[in-house]
């Protein structure tokens, strides 16, 4: 089984990208996490261009289509989803009803340097994914003060947060296994 990880951050030393990489160690046997690394290359969405996918958009659409589930880790910018992540999801949402996210199991978590752990960005990201047609886990998993609460390996230092992440990953994998990808 393949889970596609997408970090909503473009920052080189992103807490969310580091967290995604670390989550590989928590996945059940037989599940691999591929991290999409082309978010920065996705151009601004324009309806004029939606019938001729730019290469970076085609790559993201293909990665989503080939995955059994999607896991997004996002920071919060100004109380919401990051602009580049929203832009990428806008591209992937088109044409309406024919997105590779339709019916795809998805989960969202977020690490932030603030006290709220990107809860608003997580809620906004879940809302966008639901609107596109993904089957979204309704879990909020904030990781606050990430610069001090994430260990060197990228995993949370608090055992209870680690347990919440493991539970989220298990639920995502179970949801994906219950309805495998159509051939």
C-alpha positions as a Markdown table, in Angstrom:
| # | Residue | x | y | z |
|---|---|---|---|---|
| 1 | Unk | 0.0 | 0.0 | 0.0 |
| 2 | Unk | 1.2 | 3.5 | -0.9 |
| 3 | Unk | 0.4 | 6.7 | 1.0 |
| 4 | Unk | 1.4 | 10.0 | -0.7 |
| 5 | Unk | 2.6 | 12.6 | 1.8 |
| 6 | Unk | 2.3 | 16.3 | 0.9 |
| 7 | Unk | 3.9 | 19.0 | 3.0 |
| 8 | Unk | 2.1 | 22.4 | 2.8 |
| 9 | Unk | 5.4 | 24.1 | 3.5 |
| 10 | Unk | 8.0 | 25.2 | 0.9 |
| 11 | Unk | 10.6 | 26.0 | 3.6 |
| 12 | Unk | 13.8 | 24.0 | 3.3 |
| 13 | Unk | 13.9 | 23.2 | 7.1 |
| 14 | Unk | 10.1 | 22.8 | 7.3 |
| 15 | Unk | 8.8 | 21.1 | 10.5 |
| 16 | Unk | 6.0 | 19.6 | 8.5 |
| 17 | Unk | 8.3 | 18.1 | 5.9 |
| 18 | Unk | 10.5 | 16.7 | 8.6 |
| 19 | Unk | 7.5 | 15.3 | 10.4 |
| 20 | Unk | 6.3 | 13.6 | 7.2 |
| 21 | Unk | 9.7 | 11.9 | 6.7 |
| 22 | Unk | 9.7 | 10.7 | 10.3 |
| 23 | Unk | 6.2 | 9.2 | 10.0 |
| 24 | Unk | 7.6 | 6.5 | 7.8 |
| 25 | Unk | 8.8 | 4.8 | 11.0 |
| 26 | Unk | 5.3 | 4.6 | 12.4 |
| 27 | Unk | 3.6 | 3.1 | 9.4 |
| 28 | Unk | 2.4 | -0.5 | 9.5 |
| 29 | Unk | 4.4 | -3.2 | 7.7 |
| 30 | Unk | 3.7 | -3.2 | 4.0 |
| 31 | Unk | 2.8 | 0.5 | 3.8 |
| 32 | Unk | 5.2 | 3.0 | 2.2 |
| 33 | Unk | 5.1 | 6.8 | 2.4 |
| 34 | Unk | 6.2 | 8.6 | -0.7 |
| 35 | Unk | 6.7 | 12.4 | -0.2 |
| 36 | Unk | 5.7 | 14.6 | -3.1 |
| 37 | Unk | 8.6 | 17.1 | -3.5 |
| 38 | Unk | 7.3 | 19.3 | -6.3 |
| 39 | Unk | 4.9 | 21.7 | -4.6 |
| 40 | Unk | 7.1 | 24.7 | -5.3 |
| 41 | Unk | 7.0 | 24.0 | -9.1 |
| 42 | Unk | 3.2 | 24.2 | -9.4 |
| 43 | Unk | 2.3 | 27.5 | -11.2 |
| 44 | Unk | -0.6 | 29.7 | -10.1 |
| 45 | Unk | -4.0 | 28.1 | -11.0 |
| 46 | Unk | -5.7 | 29.5 | -14.0 |
| 47 | Unk | -9.0 | 28.1 | -15.4 |
| 48 | Unk | -7.6 | 29.0 | -18.9 |
| 49 | Unk | -4.9 | 26.3 | -18.4 |
| 50 | Unk | -6.8 | 23.5 | -16.8 |
| 51 | Unk | -7.2 | 21.4 | -20.0 |
| 52 | Unk | -3.4 | 21.4 | -20.6 |
| 53 | Unk | -1.8 | 20.4 | -17.3 |
| 54 | Unk | 1.5 | 22.1 | -16.6 |
| 55 | Unk | 4.1 | 19.3 | -16.0 |
| 56 | Unk | 4.3 | 19.9 | -12.2 |
| 57 | Unk | 0.5 | 19.7 | -12.0 |
| 58 | Unk | 0.4 | 16.5 | -14.1 |
| 59 | Unk | 3.1 | 15.0 | -11.8 |
| 60 | Unk | 1.1 | 15.8 | -8.7 |
| 61 | Unk | -2.2 | 14.5 | -10.2 |
| 62 | Unk | -0.3 | 11.3 | -11.2 |
| 63 | Unk | 1.2 | 10.8 | -7.7 |
| 64 | Unk | -2.3 | 11.2 | -6.1 |
| 65 | Unk | -3.9 | 8.9 | -8.6 |
| 66 | Unk | -1.2 | 6.2 | -8.0 |
| 67 | Unk | -1.5 | 6.4 | -4.2 |
| 68 | Unk | -3.9 | 4.5 | -2.0 |
| 69 | Unk | -4.3 | 7.4 | 0.4 |
| 70 | Unk | -3.0 | 11.0 | 0.9 |
| 71 | Unk | -1.5 | 12.5 | 4.1 |
| 72 | Unk | -1.1 | 16.2 | 4.3 |
| 73 | Unk | 1.1 | 18.0 | 6.9 |
| 74 | Unk | 0.6 | 21.7 | 6.8 |
| 75 | Unk | 1.7 | 24.8 | 8.7 |
| 76 | Unk | -0.7 | 27.7 | 9.3 |
| 77 | Unk | -0.3 | 31.0 | 7.5 |
| 78 | Unk | -2.4 | 33.9 | 8.8 |
| 79 | Unk | -4.9 | 31.5 | 10.4 |
| 80 | Unk | -5.4 | 29.4 | 7.2 |
| 81 | Unk | -4.0 | 27.0 | 4.7 |
| 82 | Unk | -0.8 | 27.9 | 2.9 |
| 83 | Unk | -1.2 | 29.6 | -0.4 |
| 84 | Unk | 0.9 | 27.1 | -2.4 |
| 85 | Unk | -1.0 | 24.1 | -0.9 |
| 86 | Unk | -4.3 | 25.7 | -1.7 |
| 87 | Unk | -3.2 | 26.5 | -5.2 |
| 88 | Unk | -2.1 | 22.9 | -5.7 |
| 89 | Unk | -5.4 | 21.5 | -4.5 |
| 90 | Unk | -7.2 | 23.9 | -6.8 |
| 91 | Unk | -5.3 | 22.5 | -9.7 |
| 92 | Unk | -6.0 | 18.9 | -8.6 |
| 93 | Unk | -9.7 | 19.6 | -8.1 |
| 94 | Unk | -10.3 | 20.2 | -11.8 |
| 95 | Unk | -12.2 | 19.3 | -13.8 |
| 96 | Unk | -15.0 | 19.2 | -11.1 |
| 97 | Unk | -15.9 | 15.6 | -10.2 |
| 98 | Unk | -12.9 | 14.1 | -12.1 |
| 99 | Unk | -10.2 | 14.8 | -9.6 |
| 100 | Unk | -7.8 | 12.0 | -8.6 |
| 101 | Unk | -8.8 | 12.9 | -5.0 |
| 102 | Unk | -12.4 | 11.9 | -5.5 |
| 103 | Unk | -13.1 | 9.0 | -3.2 |
| 104 | Unk | -9.4 | 8.9 | -2.0 |
| 105 | Unk | -8.8 | 8.5 | 1.7 |
| 106 | Unk | -7.1 | 11.5 | 3.1 |
| 107 | Unk | -5.8 | 12.8 | 6.5 |
| 108 | Unk | -4.4 | 16.1 | 7.7 |
| 109 | Unk | -2.1 | 17.0 | 10.5 |
| 110 | Unk | 0.0 | 20.1 | 11.2 |
| 111 | Unk | 3.0 | 21.3 | 13.0 |
| 112 | Unk | 3.5 | 25.0 | 13.8 |
| 113 | Unk | 5.7 | 27.2 | 15.9 |
| 114 | Unk | 2.6 | 28.7 | 17.6 |
| 115 | Unk | 0.5 | 27.5 | 20.5 |
| 116 | Unk | -2.4 | 26.1 | 18.4 |
| 117 | Unk | -0.5 | 23.6 | 16.2 |
| 118 | Unk | -2.1 | 24.7 | 12.9 |
| 119 | Unk | -5.6 | 23.7 | 13.9 |
| 120 | Unk | -7.2 | 26.3 | 11.6 |
| 121 | Unk | -5.0 | 25.3 | 8.6 |
| 122 | Unk | -6.0 | 21.7 | 9.3 |
| 123 | Unk | -9.7 | 22.5 | 9.4 |
| 124 | Unk | -9.4 | 24.5 | 6.1 |
| 125 | Unk | -7.4 | 21.8 | 4.4 |
| 126 | Unk | -10.0 | 19.1 | 5.4 |
| 127 | Unk | -12.8 | 21.4 | 4.1 |
| 128 | Unk | -11.0 | 21.8 | 0.7 |
| 129 | Unk | -10.3 | 18.1 | 0.5 |
| 130 | Unk | -14.0 | 17.3 | 1.3 |
| 131 | Unk | -15.2 | 19.8 | -1.2 |
| 132 | Unk | -13.0 | 18.1 | -3.9 |
| 133 | Unk | -14.5 | 14.7 | -2.9 |
| 134 | Unk | -11.8 | 13.0 | -0.8 |
| 135 | Unk | -12.9 | 10.7 | 2.1 |
| 136 | Unk | -11.3 | 12.8 | 4.9 |
| 137 | Unk | -10.6 | 11.5 | 8.4 |
| 138 | Unk | -12.2 | 13.9 | 10.8 |
| 139 | Unk | -9.3 | 14.1 | 13.2 |
| 140 | Unk | -7.5 | 17.2 | 14.4 |
| 141 | Unk | -3.9 | 16.6 | 15.2 |
| 142 | Unk | -2.1 | 19.7 | 16.2 |
| 143 | Unk | 1.6 | 19.8 | 17.0 |
| 144 | Unk | 2.3 | 23.1 | 18.7 |
| 145 | Unk | 5.7 | 24.8 | 19.3 |
| 146 | Unk | 7.2 | 22.4 | 16.8 |
| 147 | Unk | 10.7 | 23.9 | 17.1 |
| 148 | Unk | 10.9 | 22.4 | 20.7 |
| 149 | Unk | 8.3 | 19.6 | 20.7 |
| 150 | Unk | 9.7 | 17.7 | 17.7 |
| 151 | Unk | 12.7 | 15.6 | 18.4 |
| 152 | Unk | 15.8 | 15.5 | 16.2 |
| 153 | Unk | 14.3 | 12.5 | 14.3 |
| 154 | Unk | 11.2 | 14.6 | 13.5 |
| 155 | Unk | 8.7 | 12.8 | 15.7 |
| 156 | Unk | 6.9 | 14.4 | 18.6 |
| 157 | Unk | 8.6 | 14.2 | 22.0 |
| 158 | Unk | 5.2 | 13.7 | 23.8 |
| 159 | Unk | 4.2 | 10.0 | 23.8 |
| 160 | Unk | 0.5 | 11.0 | 23.7 |
| 161 | Unk | 1.0 | 12.9 | 20.5 |
| 162 | Unk | 2.9 | 10.0 | 19.0 |
| 163 | Unk | 0.0 | 7.7 | 19.9 |
| 164 | Unk | -2.5 | 10.0 | 18.3 |
| 165 | Unk | -0.4 | 10.0 | 15.1 |
| 166 | Unk | -0.2 | 6.3 | 15.1 |
| 167 | Unk | -3.9 | 6.0 | 15.5 |
| 168 | Unk | -4.5 | 8.5 | 12.6 |
| 169 | Unk | -2.1 | 6.5 | 10.4 |
| 170 | Unk | -3.8 | 3.2 | 11.3 |
| 171 | Unk | -7.2 | 4.7 | 10.5 |
| 172 | Unk | -6.0 | 6.1 | 7.2 |
| 173 | Unk | -4.5 | 2.7 | 6.2 |
| 174 | Unk | -7.7 | 0.8 | 7.3 |
| 175 | Unk | -9.8 | 3.2 | 5.2 |
| 176 | Unk | -7.6 | 2.7 | 2.2 |
| 177 | Unk | -7.6 | -1.0 | 2.6 |
| 178 | Unk | -11.4 | -1.2 | 2.8 |
| 179 | Unk | -11.7 | 0.3 | -0.6 |
| 180 | Unk | -8.6 | -0.5 | -2.7 |
| 181 | Unk | -7.8 | 1.5 | -5.8 |
| 182 | Unk | -9.7 | 0.7 | -8.9 |
| 183 | Unk | -7.4 | -0.9 | -11.6 |
